[in-house]
Amino acid sequence: MVDWAGGNDRGARPTADAIWACIAREGRAEEPVYLRNRQMAETWIAATLEAEMAAGRRVMAGFDFPFGYPQGFCYALTGSDDPLALWQWFEARVEDAPKANNRFDLAGEINLRFGGHGPFWANGLSREIEGLPRRKTDYQNPFPDRREAEQRAKGAFTCWQMAGAGAVGSQVFMGLPVLERLRRRFGAAVWPFEPLTRPVAFVEIWPSLTLGAAPDGWIKDAWQVREVARMISSLTPEELGGVLDVSAKEEGWIFGLGCEDVLCQAAMRPPRLSNNCFALPPGVHWTPVSEALEQLRERLTPVTGRETLDVSAAMGRVLAADVAAKRSNPPLPNTAVDGYGFTGGRGDGVHVLPLAVGRAAAGDAPGQVAAGEAIRVLTGAALPRGVDTVVLQEDVTSTDGQIAFRGPIKPGANTRKAGEDVVAGAVVAQAGARIGPAQAALLAATGVSEVETFRPLRVGVLSTGAELVEAGASARAGQIFDANRPMLLGMLRRFGHLPVDLGRVSDDRAALAARLDEGSATADAILTSGGASAGDEDHVSALLREAGAMTLWRIAVKPGRPLALGQWQGVPVFGLPGNPVAAMVCALVFARPALARLAGENWPTPQGFDVPAAFSKRKKAGRSEFLRARIRDGQAEVFASEGSGRISGLAWAEGLVELPHGAMEITPGVPVRYIPFGSFGL
Ligand code: AMP
Ligand code: MG
């Protein structure tokens, strides 16, 4: 997508009103590219089209200026109704260099052919140009003022205005010749004039059709071109076909006009994960925990849609966009105590001030107090004009009509300044934060009533194993109760996701595939337990491998055998080990941050702290270890057995001790890193 510009070179530093371009694929936009002049833009676009065609990809190139003029102009100027004849006409006559071009002279020339009073108006130069009126009042247009598309698109500009704020006249003059050359060179099809059967299509866009103001800190053109690229590339092929199904033979049309809701819905849809998001570098045997986490952090992106909610309904939701304060807190200077207000500080000694009639209480609009007088003020009251200092009521003797108190008192004492907490416009909550009670208070105080959030992540939980029966059912010899499912479902609820119970399946590949089909239709991500290793009955890893996008992550961690990470019909699947202890540790250490990313949340790093060990242990180098632990008398105790089937130890523990990758000799008193379950979001 390209945001065009009709003016001269804009300089080396990225700035507004220049040409900005952005490439998006499958709902993901790259960084916007700044193009300081049209010559650079033409080169960049040509190189991009060349590279994309060489890679066998199709390109829809959008440009934000009219591809045609109001009815009748094309024929009157070129003798043909074919709008592309107009493109050729301009290409043959426009002269363009970074610092000069002939657009105003050409507009004047065209006007002279029609009697010299239009259709073009506004001259951006200081010299007079024959035939080009400066003002619209000296102007007569032999053609309609607007195309049908411009009549329908609220706020669109007419293409006859050559200069002034928002004028698109110059953009068309300086855009069509470039597109005409690129069209010929790449055989591009021009929408909606030609069928889109070729690898490159040129489409007229108008970002403001669906986009408002840019967030703080963005150049509007850069932000708009990125958003519009992301939005259009999020459309399904069916939606795209529908939006492109337009007939406007001569005047052209604006992409998305009349289908704004389709575009806006697409923009709210998250992109799919890339196919290889779980790939590991080849040849690596045992990946250290920190590296595994880094990989997940880099590759995973939000997969849930967005939804705007009242703050009251957004508790527990993840913010999808930064939130700025609508109002300062406090909005006005006010008093922090009950007392008496006046202007200025006072030195040592006794001070007597006449007392104004009335008082200022919380909620009162600020009144006025005469210089040298004091007024009764109550906590939270906006300071009346003429008051900037407050003396505590306990320090004052008041009689009828006057107060007395002892100095010194500093100017501004006992007051709160406007905006001392938050200034209007400041970011009070960032995208990726989860809204808790404290955030709700801050949003309310700063006048924010609605926020853009991610929809909650639906996470399926599936247990696998021929030996498993439902807790509470009768178990035959050789069978055990399914302990992982209640554990994982409960964990997900604590993490703030929506758990989806996918039940149990036996060690049967067809049944497992059917259940994964079901799960991927209802959930955004799936946790399985059991069958994740590489043995005969490890069907989860086998199936994911057959499905293509699977890697067995051999992470250097105890407890935890290989973790099978893959995708089933585009839905990420975390194949956790079957042993409940390993399943819980892997879920806390790996699945939790990964799911947070998928839910749009900031990457959580569990905060721990060093405490003296109450135990002894010798640990080899080459892997991290997590021990079930709790703190008693300021020391970390660990569960007596490290066996990964010992579920009693999980319930006994209140956190984990993390031992680092290297070797360690632990004796009582040696500091170890303790991470409470609370830090893991439990
Ligand atoms: P697997 O990873 O399938 O080889 O299982 C490893 C161990 O974990 C075996 O002893 C399984 O019986 C046990 N196990 C697997 N799934 C569960 C479960 N949902 N609840 C309790 N134990 C399980
Ligand atoms: Mg098993």
Short mmCIF file of C-alpha atoms in Angstrom, two decimals, residues 15-206:
data_model
loop_
_atom_site.label_atom_id
_atom_site.label_comp_id
_atom_site.label_asym_id
_atom_site.label_seq_id
_atom_site.Cartn_x
_atom_site.Cartn_y
_atom_site.Cartn_z
CA THR A 15 8.23 13.20 7.77
CA ALA A 16 4.54 13.67 7.04
CA ASP A 17 3.12 14.48 3.58
CA ALA A 18 5.80 12.40 1.92
CA ILE A 19 5.32 9.07 0.17
CA TRP A 20 5.00 6.16 2.58
CA ALA A 21 4.72 2.53 1.57
CA CYS A 22 4.12 -0.66 3.50
CA ILE A 23 4.07 -4.33 2.55
CA ALA A 24 1.73 -6.73 4.34
CA ARG A 25 1.20 -10.44 3.89
CA GLU A 26 -1.45 -12.59 5.54
CA GLY A 27 -2.44 -9.96 8.04
CA ARG A 28 1.09 -9.02 9.06
CA ALA A 29 2.56 -5.67 8.09
CA GLU A 30 6.25 -4.89 7.77
CA GLU A 31 7.72 -1.56 8.87
CA PRO A 32 6.46 1.36 6.77
CA VAL A 33 9.04 2.66 4.27
CA TYR A 34 9.72 6.38 3.89
CA LEU A 35 10.19 7.53 0.29
CA ARG A 36 11.29 11.14 0.11
CA ASN A 37 10.38 11.75 -3.52
CA ARG A 38 8.58 10.14 -6.44
CA GLN A 39 11.76 9.11 -8.23
CA MET A 40 12.77 7.02 -5.21
CA ALA A 41 9.24 5.72 -4.87
CA GLU A 42 9.13 4.57 -8.48
CA THR A 43 12.44 2.75 -8.06
CA TRP A 44 11.36 1.14 -4.80
CA ILE A 45 7.98 0.02 -6.15
CA ALA A 46 9.57 -1.40 -9.30
CA ALA A 47 12.15 -3.33 -7.27
CA THR A 48 9.41 -4.65 -4.99
CA LEU A 49 7.21 -5.79 -7.86
CA GLU A 50 10.16 -7.42 -9.54
CA ALA A 51 11.14 -9.34 -6.40
CA GLU A 52 7.59 -10.47 -5.70
CA MET A 53 6.97 -11.63 -9.25
CA ALA A 54 10.30 -13.45 -9.26
CA ALA A 55 9.19 -15.25 -6.10
CA GLY A 56 5.98 -16.29 -7.84
CA ARG A 57 3.72 -14.15 -5.65
CA ARG A 58 0.86 -11.89 -6.71
CA VAL A 59 0.77 -8.28 -5.59
CA MET A 60 -2.14 -6.00 -4.98
CA ALA A 61 -0.62 -2.52 -5.01
CA GLY A 62 -2.82 0.19 -3.55
CA PHE A 63 -2.37 3.93 -4.21
CA ASP A 64 -4.33 6.64 -2.47
CA PHE A 65 -5.24 8.92 -5.37
CA PRO A 66 -8.06 8.79 -7.94
CA PHE A 67 -7.44 6.54 -10.93
CA GLY A 68 -10.01 8.44 -12.97
CA TYR A 69 -11.80 11.80 -13.24
CA PRO A 70 -15.50 12.69 -13.15
CA GLN A 71 -17.51 11.57 -16.13
CA GLY A 72 -16.80 13.24 -19.47
CA PHE A 73 -13.33 14.59 -18.74
CA CYS A 74 -11.44 11.64 -20.18
CA TYR A 75 -13.25 11.84 -23.54
CA ALA A 76 -13.05 15.63 -23.69
CA LEU A 77 -9.27 15.56 -23.15
CA THR A 78 -8.20 12.43 -25.04
CA GLY A 79 -11.02 11.66 -27.45
CA SER A 80 -11.37 8.24 -25.82
CA ASP A 81 -13.55 6.88 -23.00
CA ASP A 82 -10.79 4.55 -21.86
CA PRO A 83 -9.47 5.94 -18.57
CA LEU A 84 -6.07 4.44 -19.31
CA ALA A 85 -5.87 6.80 -22.31
CA LEU A 86 -5.83 9.55 -19.69
CA TRP A 87 -2.96 7.81 -17.90
CA GLN A 88 -1.00 7.83 -21.17
CA TRP A 89 -1.94 11.44 -21.82
CA PHE A 90 -0.48 12.53 -18.50
CA GLU A 91 2.57 10.27 -18.82
CA ALA A 92 3.43 11.98 -22.11
CA ARG A 93 3.18 15.52 -20.69
CA VAL A 94 4.11 15.56 -16.99
CA GLU A 95 7.70 16.58 -16.22
CA ASP A 96 8.87 15.63 -12.77
CA ALA A 97 12.11 16.08 -10.82
CA PRO A 98 12.69 16.03 -7.05
CA LYS A 99 12.60 19.80 -6.74
CA ALA A 100 10.46 20.96 -9.68
CA ASN A 101 7.62 19.81 -11.87
CA ASN A 102 5.14 21.26 -14.34
CA ARG A 103 1.88 20.31 -12.67
CA PHE A 104 0.42 23.83 -12.27
CA ASP A 105 1.37 24.86 -15.81
CA LEU A 106 -0.18 21.69 -17.16
CA ALA A 107 -3.38 22.32 -15.18
CA GLY A 108 -3.49 25.83 -16.66
CA GLU A 109 -2.96 24.43 -20.17
CA ILE A 110 -5.82 22.01 -19.78
CA ASN A 111 -8.06 24.76 -18.44
CA LEU A 112 -7.29 26.91 -21.48
CA ARG A 113 -8.59 24.12 -23.74
CA PHE A 114 -11.93 24.46 -21.91
CA GLY A 115 -12.10 28.25 -21.91
CA GLY A 116 -9.69 29.06 -19.06
CA HIS A 117 -11.94 28.94 -15.96
CA GLY A 118 -11.64 25.32 -14.92
CA PRO A 119 -11.93 22.40 -14.35
CA PHE A 120 -8.74 22.82 -12.27
CA TRP A 121 -8.25 25.47 -9.62
CA ALA A 122 -5.75 26.56 -6.93
CA ASN A 123 -2.21 27.56 -7.84
CA GLY A 124 0.50 26.55 -5.36
CA LEU A 125 3.13 28.87 -6.90
CA SER A 126 3.70 32.58 -6.34
CA ARG A 127 3.76 33.40 -10.09
CA GLU A 128 0.47 33.69 -11.95
CA ILE A 129 -0.39 30.86 -14.32
CA GLU A 130 -2.55 31.58 -17.31
CA GLY A 131 -5.86 29.78 -17.12
CA LEU A 132 -5.47 28.50 -13.54
CA PRO A 133 -7.72 30.42 -11.11
CA ARG A 134 -6.33 30.88 -7.62
CA ARG A 135 -9.70 30.77 -5.90
CA LYS A 136 -12.76 28.64 -6.38
CA THR A 137 -14.86 31.81 -6.60
CA ASP A 138 -13.22 32.74 -9.96
CA TYR A 139 -13.97 29.34 -11.33
CA GLN A 140 -16.36 27.48 -13.62
CA ASN A 141 -16.21 23.72 -14.00
CA PRO A 142 -17.54 22.22 -17.24
CA PHE A 143 -17.51 18.78 -15.56
CA PRO A 144 -19.12 17.34 -12.43
CA ASP A 145 -17.32 18.47 -9.28
CA ARG A 146 -16.96 14.96 -7.88
CA ARG A 147 -16.87 11.36 -8.98
CA GLU A 148 -19.66 9.19 -7.70
CA ALA A 149 -17.19 7.58 -5.29
CA GLU A 150 -16.27 10.99 -3.86
CA GLN A 151 -19.92 11.91 -3.39
CA ARG A 152 -20.37 8.74 -1.38
CA ALA A 153 -17.13 8.81 0.63
CA LYS A 154 -17.58 11.26 3.48
CA GLY A 155 -14.74 13.78 3.63
CA ALA A 156 -13.19 12.89 0.25
CA PHE A 157 -11.62 15.76 -1.71
CA THR A 158 -12.35 16.70 -5.30
CA CYS A 159 -9.63 15.91 -7.82
CA TRP A 160 -9.88 19.38 -9.42
CA GLN A 161 -8.21 21.22 -6.53
CA MET A 162 -4.47 21.47 -7.28
CA ALA A 163 -3.14 23.08 -4.08
CA GLY A 164 -4.07 23.68 -0.46
CA ALA A 165 -4.71 21.38 2.49
CA GLY A 166 -5.90 17.94 1.45
CA ALA A 167 -5.90 18.74 -2.28
CA VAL A 168 -5.63 15.56 -4.33
CA GLY A 169 -5.40 17.28 -7.75
CA SER A 170 -1.61 17.33 -7.71
CA GLN A 171 -1.40 13.76 -6.49
CA VAL A 172 -3.27 12.51 -9.55
CA PHE A 173 -1.12 14.56 -11.95
CA MET A 174 2.08 13.34 -10.35
CA GLY A 175 0.82 9.79 -9.70
CA LEU A 176 -0.72 8.63 -12.97
CA PRO A 177 2.51 8.98 -15.04
CA VAL A 178 4.38 6.79 -12.53
CA LEU A 179 1.62 4.18 -12.50
CA GLU A 180 1.43 4.27 -16.30
CA ARG A 181 5.14 3.40 -16.59
CA LEU A 182 4.91 0.68 -13.93
CA ARG A 183 1.74 -0.69 -15.51
CA ARG A 184 3.43 -1.10 -18.88
CA ARG A 185 6.62 -2.54 -17.41
CA PHE A 186 4.92 -5.15 -15.21
CA GLY A 187 1.75 -5.77 -17.20
CA ALA A 188 -0.31 -4.69 -14.20
CA ALA A 189 -4.09 -4.85 -14.35
CA VAL A 190 -5.82 -1.65 -13.22
CA TRP A 191 -8.91 -1.94 -11.04
CA PRO A 192 -11.78 -1.52 -11.71
CA PHE A 193 -11.06 -0.96 -15.41
CA GLU A 194 -9.55 -4.35 -16.19
CA PRO A 195 -10.10 -7.95 -15.02
CA LEU A 196 -7.60 -8.85 -12.29
CA THR A 197 -6.13 -11.89 -13.95
CA ARG A 198 -2.48 -10.85 -13.98
CA PRO A 199 0.15 -11.14 -11.21
CA VAL A 200 0.08 -7.42 -10.37
CA ALA A 201 -3.04 -5.36 -9.74
CA PHE A 202 -3.20 -1.60 -9.13
CA VAL A 203 -6.05 -0.59 -6.86
CA GLU A 204 -7.21 2.84 -5.72
CA ILE A 205 -7.37 3.10 -1.94
CA TRP A 206 -8.21 5.82 0.54
#
